[in-house]
Short mmCIF file of C-alpha atoms in Angstrom, two decimals:
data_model
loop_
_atom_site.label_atom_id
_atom_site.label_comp_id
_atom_site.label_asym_id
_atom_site.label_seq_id
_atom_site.Cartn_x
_atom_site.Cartn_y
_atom_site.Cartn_z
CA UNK A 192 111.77 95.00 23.94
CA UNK A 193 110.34 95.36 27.58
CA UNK A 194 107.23 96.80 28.30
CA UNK A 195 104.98 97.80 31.27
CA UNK A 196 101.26 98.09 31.36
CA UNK A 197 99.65 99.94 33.56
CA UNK A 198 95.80 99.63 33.63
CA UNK A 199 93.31 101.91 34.93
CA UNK A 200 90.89 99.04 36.11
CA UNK A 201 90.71 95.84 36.35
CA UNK A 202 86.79 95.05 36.84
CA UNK A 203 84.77 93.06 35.26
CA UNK A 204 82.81 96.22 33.82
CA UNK A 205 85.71 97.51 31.74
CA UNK A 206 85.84 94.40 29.81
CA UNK A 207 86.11 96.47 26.84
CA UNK A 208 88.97 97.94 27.96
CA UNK A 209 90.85 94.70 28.71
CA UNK A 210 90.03 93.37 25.01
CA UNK A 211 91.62 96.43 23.61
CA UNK A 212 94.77 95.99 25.67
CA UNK A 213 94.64 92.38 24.94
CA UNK A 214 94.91 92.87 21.35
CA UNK A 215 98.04 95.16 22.33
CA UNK A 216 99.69 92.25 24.73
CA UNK A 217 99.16 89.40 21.53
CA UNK A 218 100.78 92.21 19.39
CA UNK A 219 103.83 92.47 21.91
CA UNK A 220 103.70 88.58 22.30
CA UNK A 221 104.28 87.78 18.74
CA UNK A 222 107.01 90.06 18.30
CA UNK A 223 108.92 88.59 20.93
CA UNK A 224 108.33 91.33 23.63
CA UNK A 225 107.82 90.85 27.15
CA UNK A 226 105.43 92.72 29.33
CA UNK A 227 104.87 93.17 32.82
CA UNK A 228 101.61 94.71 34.16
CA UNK A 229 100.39 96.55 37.06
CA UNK A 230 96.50 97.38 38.09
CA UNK A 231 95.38 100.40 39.74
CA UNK A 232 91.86 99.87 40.97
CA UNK A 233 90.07 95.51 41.25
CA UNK A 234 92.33 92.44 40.36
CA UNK A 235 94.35 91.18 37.67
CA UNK A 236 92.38 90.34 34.23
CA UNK A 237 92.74 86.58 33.47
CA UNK A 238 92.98 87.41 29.68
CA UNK A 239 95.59 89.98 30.84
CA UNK A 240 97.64 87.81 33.42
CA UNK A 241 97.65 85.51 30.63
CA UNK A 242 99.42 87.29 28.33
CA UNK A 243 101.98 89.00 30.18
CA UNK A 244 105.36 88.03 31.68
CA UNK A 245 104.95 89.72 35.00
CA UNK A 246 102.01 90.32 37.12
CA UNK A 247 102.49 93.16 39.17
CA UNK A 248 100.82 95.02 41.88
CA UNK A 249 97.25 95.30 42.07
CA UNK A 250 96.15 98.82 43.73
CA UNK A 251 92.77 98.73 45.96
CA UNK A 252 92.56 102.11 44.61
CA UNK A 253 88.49 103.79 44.35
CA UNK A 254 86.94 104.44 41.72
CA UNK A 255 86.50 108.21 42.19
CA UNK A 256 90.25 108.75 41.81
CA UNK A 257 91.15 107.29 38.55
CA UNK A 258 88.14 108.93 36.71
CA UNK A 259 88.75 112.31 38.16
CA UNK A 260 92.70 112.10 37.72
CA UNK A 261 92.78 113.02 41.91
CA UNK A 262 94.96 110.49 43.84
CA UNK A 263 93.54 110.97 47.42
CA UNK A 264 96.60 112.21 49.31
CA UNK A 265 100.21 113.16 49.32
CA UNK A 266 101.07 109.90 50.79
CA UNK A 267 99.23 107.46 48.36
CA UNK A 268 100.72 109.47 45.47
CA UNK A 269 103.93 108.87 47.35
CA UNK A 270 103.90 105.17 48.40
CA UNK A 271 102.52 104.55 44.19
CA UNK A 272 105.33 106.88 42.80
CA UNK A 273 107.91 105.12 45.12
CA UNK A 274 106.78 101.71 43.78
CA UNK A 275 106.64 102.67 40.16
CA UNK A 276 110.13 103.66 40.29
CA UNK A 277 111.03 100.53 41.83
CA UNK A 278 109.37 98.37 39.07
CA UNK A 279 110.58 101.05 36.30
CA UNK A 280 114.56 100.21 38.22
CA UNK A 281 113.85 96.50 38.24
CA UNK A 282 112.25 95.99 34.81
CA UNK A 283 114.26 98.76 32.78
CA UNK A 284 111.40 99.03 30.72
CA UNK A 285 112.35 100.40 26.52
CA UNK A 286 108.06 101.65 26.56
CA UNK A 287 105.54 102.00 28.43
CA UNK A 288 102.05 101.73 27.73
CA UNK A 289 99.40 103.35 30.11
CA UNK A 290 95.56 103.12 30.61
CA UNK A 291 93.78 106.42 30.17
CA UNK A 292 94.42 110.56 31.58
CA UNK A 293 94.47 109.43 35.30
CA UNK A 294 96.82 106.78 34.91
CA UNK A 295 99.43 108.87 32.80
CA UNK A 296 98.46 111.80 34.79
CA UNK A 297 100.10 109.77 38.28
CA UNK A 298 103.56 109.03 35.73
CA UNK A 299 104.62 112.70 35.02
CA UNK A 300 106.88 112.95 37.32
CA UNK A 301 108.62 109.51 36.73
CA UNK A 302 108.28 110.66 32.74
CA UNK A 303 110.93 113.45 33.86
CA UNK A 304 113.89 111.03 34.46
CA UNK A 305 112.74 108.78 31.83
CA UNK A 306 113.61 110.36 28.51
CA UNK A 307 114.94 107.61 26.36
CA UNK A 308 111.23 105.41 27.19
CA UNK A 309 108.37 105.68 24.96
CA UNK A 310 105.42 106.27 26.60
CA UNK A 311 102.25 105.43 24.85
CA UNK A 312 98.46 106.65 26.21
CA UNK A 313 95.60 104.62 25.36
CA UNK A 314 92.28 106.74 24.80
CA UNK A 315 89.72 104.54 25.43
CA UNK A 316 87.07 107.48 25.55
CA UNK A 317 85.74 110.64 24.72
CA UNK A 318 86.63 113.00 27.99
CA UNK A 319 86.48 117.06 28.97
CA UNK A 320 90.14 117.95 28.43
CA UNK A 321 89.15 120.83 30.29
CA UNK A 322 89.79 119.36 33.87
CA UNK A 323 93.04 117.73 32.40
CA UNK A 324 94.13 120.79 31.18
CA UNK A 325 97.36 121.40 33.67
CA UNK A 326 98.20 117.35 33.16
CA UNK A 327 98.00 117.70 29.39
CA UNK A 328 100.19 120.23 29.29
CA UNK A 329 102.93 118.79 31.63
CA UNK A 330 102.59 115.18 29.61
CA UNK A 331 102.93 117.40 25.98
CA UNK A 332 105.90 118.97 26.87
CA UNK A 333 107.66 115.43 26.67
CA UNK A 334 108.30 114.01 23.30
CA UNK A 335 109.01 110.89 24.45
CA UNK A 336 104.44 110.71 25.23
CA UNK A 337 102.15 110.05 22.41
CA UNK A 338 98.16 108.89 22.45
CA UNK A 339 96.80 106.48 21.00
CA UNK A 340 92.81 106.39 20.28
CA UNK A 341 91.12 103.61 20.07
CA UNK A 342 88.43 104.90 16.92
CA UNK A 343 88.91 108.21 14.38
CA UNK A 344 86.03 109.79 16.15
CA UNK A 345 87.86 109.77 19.12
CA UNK A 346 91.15 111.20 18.19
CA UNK A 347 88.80 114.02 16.61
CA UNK A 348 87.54 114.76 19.54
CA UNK A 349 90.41 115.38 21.35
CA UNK A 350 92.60 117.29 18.39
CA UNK A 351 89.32 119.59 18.52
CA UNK A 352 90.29 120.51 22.14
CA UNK A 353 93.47 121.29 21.30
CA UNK A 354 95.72 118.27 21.51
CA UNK A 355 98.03 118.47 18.55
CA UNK A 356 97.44 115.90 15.61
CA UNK A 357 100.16 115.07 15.09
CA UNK A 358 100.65 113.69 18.35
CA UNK A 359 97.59 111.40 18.67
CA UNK A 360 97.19 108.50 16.39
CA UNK A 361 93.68 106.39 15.43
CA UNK A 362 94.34 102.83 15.45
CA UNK A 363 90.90 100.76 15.18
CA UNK A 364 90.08 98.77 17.60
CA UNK A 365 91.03 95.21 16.24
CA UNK A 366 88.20 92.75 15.85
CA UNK A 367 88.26 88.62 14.94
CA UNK A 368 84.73 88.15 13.67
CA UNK A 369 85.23 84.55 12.41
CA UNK A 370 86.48 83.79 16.11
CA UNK A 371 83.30 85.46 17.38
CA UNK A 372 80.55 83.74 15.55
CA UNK A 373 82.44 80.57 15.89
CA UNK A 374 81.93 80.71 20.03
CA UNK A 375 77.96 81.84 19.56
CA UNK A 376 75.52 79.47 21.04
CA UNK A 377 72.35 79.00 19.30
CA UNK A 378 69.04 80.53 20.33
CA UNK A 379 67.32 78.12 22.50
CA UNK A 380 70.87 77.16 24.30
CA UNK A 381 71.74 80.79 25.09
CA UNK A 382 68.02 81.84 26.08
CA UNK A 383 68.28 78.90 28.65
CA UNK A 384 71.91 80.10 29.93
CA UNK A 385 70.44 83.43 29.90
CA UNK A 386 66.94 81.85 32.32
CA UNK A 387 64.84 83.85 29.34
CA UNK A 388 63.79 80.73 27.44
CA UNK A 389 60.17 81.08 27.52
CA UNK A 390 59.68 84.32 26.32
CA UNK A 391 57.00 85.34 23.45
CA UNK A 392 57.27 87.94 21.09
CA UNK A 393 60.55 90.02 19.87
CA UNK A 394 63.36 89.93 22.51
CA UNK A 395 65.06 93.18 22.74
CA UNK A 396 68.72 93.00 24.17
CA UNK A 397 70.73 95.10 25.86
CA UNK A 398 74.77 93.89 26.57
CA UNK A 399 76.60 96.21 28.87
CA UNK A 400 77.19 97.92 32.18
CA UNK A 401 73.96 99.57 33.78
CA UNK A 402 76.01 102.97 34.18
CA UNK A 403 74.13 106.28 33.61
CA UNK A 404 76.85 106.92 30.54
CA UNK A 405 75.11 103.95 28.96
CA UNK A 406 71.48 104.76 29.46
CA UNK A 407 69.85 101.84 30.86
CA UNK A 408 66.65 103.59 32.15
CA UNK A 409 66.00 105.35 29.06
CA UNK A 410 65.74 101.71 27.31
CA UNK A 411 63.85 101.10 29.94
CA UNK A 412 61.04 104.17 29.81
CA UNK A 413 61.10 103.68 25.60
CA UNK A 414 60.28 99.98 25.90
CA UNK A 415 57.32 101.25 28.50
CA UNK A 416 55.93 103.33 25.47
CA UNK A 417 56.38 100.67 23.55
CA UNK A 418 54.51 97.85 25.35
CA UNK A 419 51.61 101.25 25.53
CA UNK A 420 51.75 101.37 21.68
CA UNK A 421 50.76 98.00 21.78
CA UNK A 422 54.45 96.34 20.64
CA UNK A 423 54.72 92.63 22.44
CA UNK A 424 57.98 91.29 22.94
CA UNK A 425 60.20 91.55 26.16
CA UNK A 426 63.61 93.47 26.79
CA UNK A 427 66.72 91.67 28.30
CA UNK A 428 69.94 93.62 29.85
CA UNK A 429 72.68 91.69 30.34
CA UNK A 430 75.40 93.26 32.70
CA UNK A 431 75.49 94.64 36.12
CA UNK A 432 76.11 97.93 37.62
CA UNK A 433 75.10 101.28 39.67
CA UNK A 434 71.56 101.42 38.14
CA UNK A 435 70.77 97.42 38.08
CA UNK A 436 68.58 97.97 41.70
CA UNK A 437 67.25 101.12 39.94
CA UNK A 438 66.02 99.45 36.70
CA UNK A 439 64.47 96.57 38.39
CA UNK A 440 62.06 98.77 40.69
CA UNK A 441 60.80 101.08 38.16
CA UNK A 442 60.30 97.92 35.78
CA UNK A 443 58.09 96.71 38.60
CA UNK A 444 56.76 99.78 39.64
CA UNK A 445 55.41 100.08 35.49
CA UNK A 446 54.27 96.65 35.95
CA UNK A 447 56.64 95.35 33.30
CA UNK A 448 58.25 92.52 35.54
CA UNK A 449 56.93 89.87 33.48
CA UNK A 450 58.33 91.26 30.68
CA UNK A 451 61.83 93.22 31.62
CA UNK A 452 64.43 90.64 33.00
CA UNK A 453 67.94 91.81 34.66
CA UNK A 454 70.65 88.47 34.08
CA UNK A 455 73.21 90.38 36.04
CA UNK A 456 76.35 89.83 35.28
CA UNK A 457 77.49 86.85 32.93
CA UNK A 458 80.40 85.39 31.67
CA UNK A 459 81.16 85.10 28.18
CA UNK A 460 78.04 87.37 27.50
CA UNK A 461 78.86 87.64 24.23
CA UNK A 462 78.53 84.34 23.48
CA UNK A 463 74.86 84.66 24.21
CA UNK A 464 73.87 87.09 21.72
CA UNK A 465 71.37 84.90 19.70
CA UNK A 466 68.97 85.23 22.65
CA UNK A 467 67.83 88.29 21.41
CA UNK A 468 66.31 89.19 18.35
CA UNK A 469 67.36 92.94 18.37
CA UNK A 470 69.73 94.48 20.02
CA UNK A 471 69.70 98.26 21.56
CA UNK A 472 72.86 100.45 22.12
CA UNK A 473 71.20 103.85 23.74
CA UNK A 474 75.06 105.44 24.80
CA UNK A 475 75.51 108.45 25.00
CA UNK A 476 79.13 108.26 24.23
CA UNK A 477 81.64 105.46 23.54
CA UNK A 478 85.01 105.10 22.62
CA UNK A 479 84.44 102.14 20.58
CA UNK A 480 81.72 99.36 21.46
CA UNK A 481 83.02 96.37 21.59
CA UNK A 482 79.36 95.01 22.65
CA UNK A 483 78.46 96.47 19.28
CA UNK A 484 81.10 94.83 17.08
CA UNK A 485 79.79 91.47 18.76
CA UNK A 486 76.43 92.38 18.06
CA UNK A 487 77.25 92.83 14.31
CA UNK A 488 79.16 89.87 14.28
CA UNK A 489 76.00 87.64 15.70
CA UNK A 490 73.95 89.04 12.76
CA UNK A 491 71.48 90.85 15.10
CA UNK A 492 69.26 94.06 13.55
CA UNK A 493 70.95 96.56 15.66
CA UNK A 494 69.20 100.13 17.62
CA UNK A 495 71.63 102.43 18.13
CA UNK A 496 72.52 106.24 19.65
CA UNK A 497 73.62 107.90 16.99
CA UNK A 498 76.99 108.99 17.82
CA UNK A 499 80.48 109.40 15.82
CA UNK A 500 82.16 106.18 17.50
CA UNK A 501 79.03 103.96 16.62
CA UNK A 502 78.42 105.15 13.19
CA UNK A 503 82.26 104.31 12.26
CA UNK A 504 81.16 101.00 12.36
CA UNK A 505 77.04 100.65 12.07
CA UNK A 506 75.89 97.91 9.09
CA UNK A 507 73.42 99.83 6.75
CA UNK A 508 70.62 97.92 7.77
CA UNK A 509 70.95 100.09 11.59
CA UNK A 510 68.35 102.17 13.02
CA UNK A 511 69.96 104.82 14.83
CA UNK A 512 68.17 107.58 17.39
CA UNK A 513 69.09 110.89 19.14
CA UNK A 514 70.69 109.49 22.50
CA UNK A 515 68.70 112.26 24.58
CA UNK A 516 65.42 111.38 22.62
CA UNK A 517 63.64 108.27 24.02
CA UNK A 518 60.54 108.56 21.36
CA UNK A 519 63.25 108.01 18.53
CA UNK A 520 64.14 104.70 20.42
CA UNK A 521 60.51 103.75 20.85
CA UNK A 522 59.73 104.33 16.72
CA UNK A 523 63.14 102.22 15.82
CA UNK A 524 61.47 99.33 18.78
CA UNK A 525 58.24 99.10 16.66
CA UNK A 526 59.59 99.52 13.11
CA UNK A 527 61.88 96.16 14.30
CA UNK A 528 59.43 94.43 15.76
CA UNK A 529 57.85 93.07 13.22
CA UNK A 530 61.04 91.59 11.63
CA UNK A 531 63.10 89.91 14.18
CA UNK A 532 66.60 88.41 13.25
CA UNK A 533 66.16 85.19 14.99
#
């Protein structure tokens, strides 16, 4: 069988993303399928160049257009339809897969002449169908387009806005725990990669993009409360993003520089889990963490939002909070405090 992939993004910060459609490509690889793939907004994925026959394009394409489903112009829709149907004539491709709403959103009209391809849509995410609603409608009236959802909770929440069940399926996001703890470096050696090793007290992690979606200053204003409670300990994130600068100047501004540290962005980050002692997941929604899953997998106590897509997969031993209710954060930060898992 031959298969395209088109992906949404290919930046660093949707490396949850590219492990979901990596699990897909391994899938395709052992069955004796080849892919090709094309990128709509950053470069090609390494783990996704590697698995695929064909590398295609790679689309400097914003940010803003892909979330919001709006391509810019005439012509750019033009000059990326025009290509796509030169691929789609080259390749003669039996599926394809596609990356999210915006990306299937920019095949309709290519879906038209297409009836005897499968397309499949990956839902990585929770979204407002109500802004999609004129897409959704054009892409249901093909029966050749199903969804795929990456956790139950979010296939729920689409069938509840009206996408019919029968044409969405859950398939779990696929996990290799054995593989994970096997690449975990131990405490000392991942504080040190991490330039954290001196810290005293309970280490409080957070793994992730700083993006509003994920919460980072609320971490940041609990742990404050915290550290006024009289909890020691410091808090770590781990990841870049939009609110990095942000975080870093009210940390200072509260006086907590000694004790807040920003890595930026690492490789591997996973792999550096057993610097922390606890980690915190403060989303406010998530398709399905895979930050989380690696979190489990390192053994860490875990502090959680309490939403559907986490508590699919939350160990019993989890504290979990209201997402918009920081003082539920701070009471889980000094219940675990005395009890660190390192």
């Amino acid at each position: 069988m031959r298969v395209i992939l088109t992906l949404g993004s290919g930046a660093a910060e949707a490396a949850g993303v590219h492990h979901v459609n990596s699990l897909v490509l391994r899938g395709l690889q052992a069955h004796g399928d080849t892919v090709s793939v094309q990128v709509f907004r950053g470069s090609m994925p390494t783990v996704i160049a590697s698995l695929c026959q064909s590398a295609g394009r790679c689309w400097k394409l914003g940010r803003r257009g892909l979330k919001a489903g709006k391509w810019y112009s005439p012509w750019l829709q033009f000059r990326i339809r025009r290509s796509l149907r030169r691929w789609v004539g080259q390749w003669q491709p039996d599926a394809v897969l596609v990356d999210g709403l915006g990306v299937l959103f920019l095949w309709l009209p290519l879906i038209r002449t297409m009836r005897s391809c499968r397309f499949l849509c990956i839902l990585h995410n929770t979204v407002s169908l109500s802004r999609h609603r004129r897409g959704m409608e054009a892409a249901l009236q093909f029966a050749n387009v199903e969804f795929v959802a990456v956790s139950q909770s979010t296939a729920a929440s689409f069938i509840v806005q009206g996408m019919p069940p029968e044409r969405i399926h859950a398939i779990p996001n696929g996990f290799d725990f054995d593989s994970m703890r096997g690449r975990l470096l131990g405490r000392e050696a991942a504080r040190a990669a991490l330039g954290v090793l001196d810290l005293a007290g309970p280490v409080f992690g957070v793994v992730g993009r700083l993006a509003a979606v994920k919460q980072p200053q609320l971490v940041l204003a609990a742990f404050r409360s915290y550290v006024e409670q009289g909890g020691c300990g410091n808090l770590v994130f781990v990841g870049d993003g939009e609110l990095a600068d942000g975080v870093a100047a009210q940390a200072a501004a509260w006086g907590l520089s000694g004790r807040v540290h920003l890595t930026g962005w690492v490789k591997d980050a996973a792999d550096h889990l057993r610097a922390f002692d606890i980690y915190v997941a403060a989303a406010l929604k998530e398709g399905l963490s895979i930050a989380l899953f690696e979190a489990i997998a390192a053994g860490l106590p875990i502090i959680c939002s309490d939403i559907p897509s986490f508590r699919e997969v939350l160990p019993a031993r989890a504290i979990t909070f209201d997402p918009g209710e920081p003082e539920g954060l701070v009471a889980a930060m000094l219940a675990w405090s005395g009890e660190p898992g390192g």
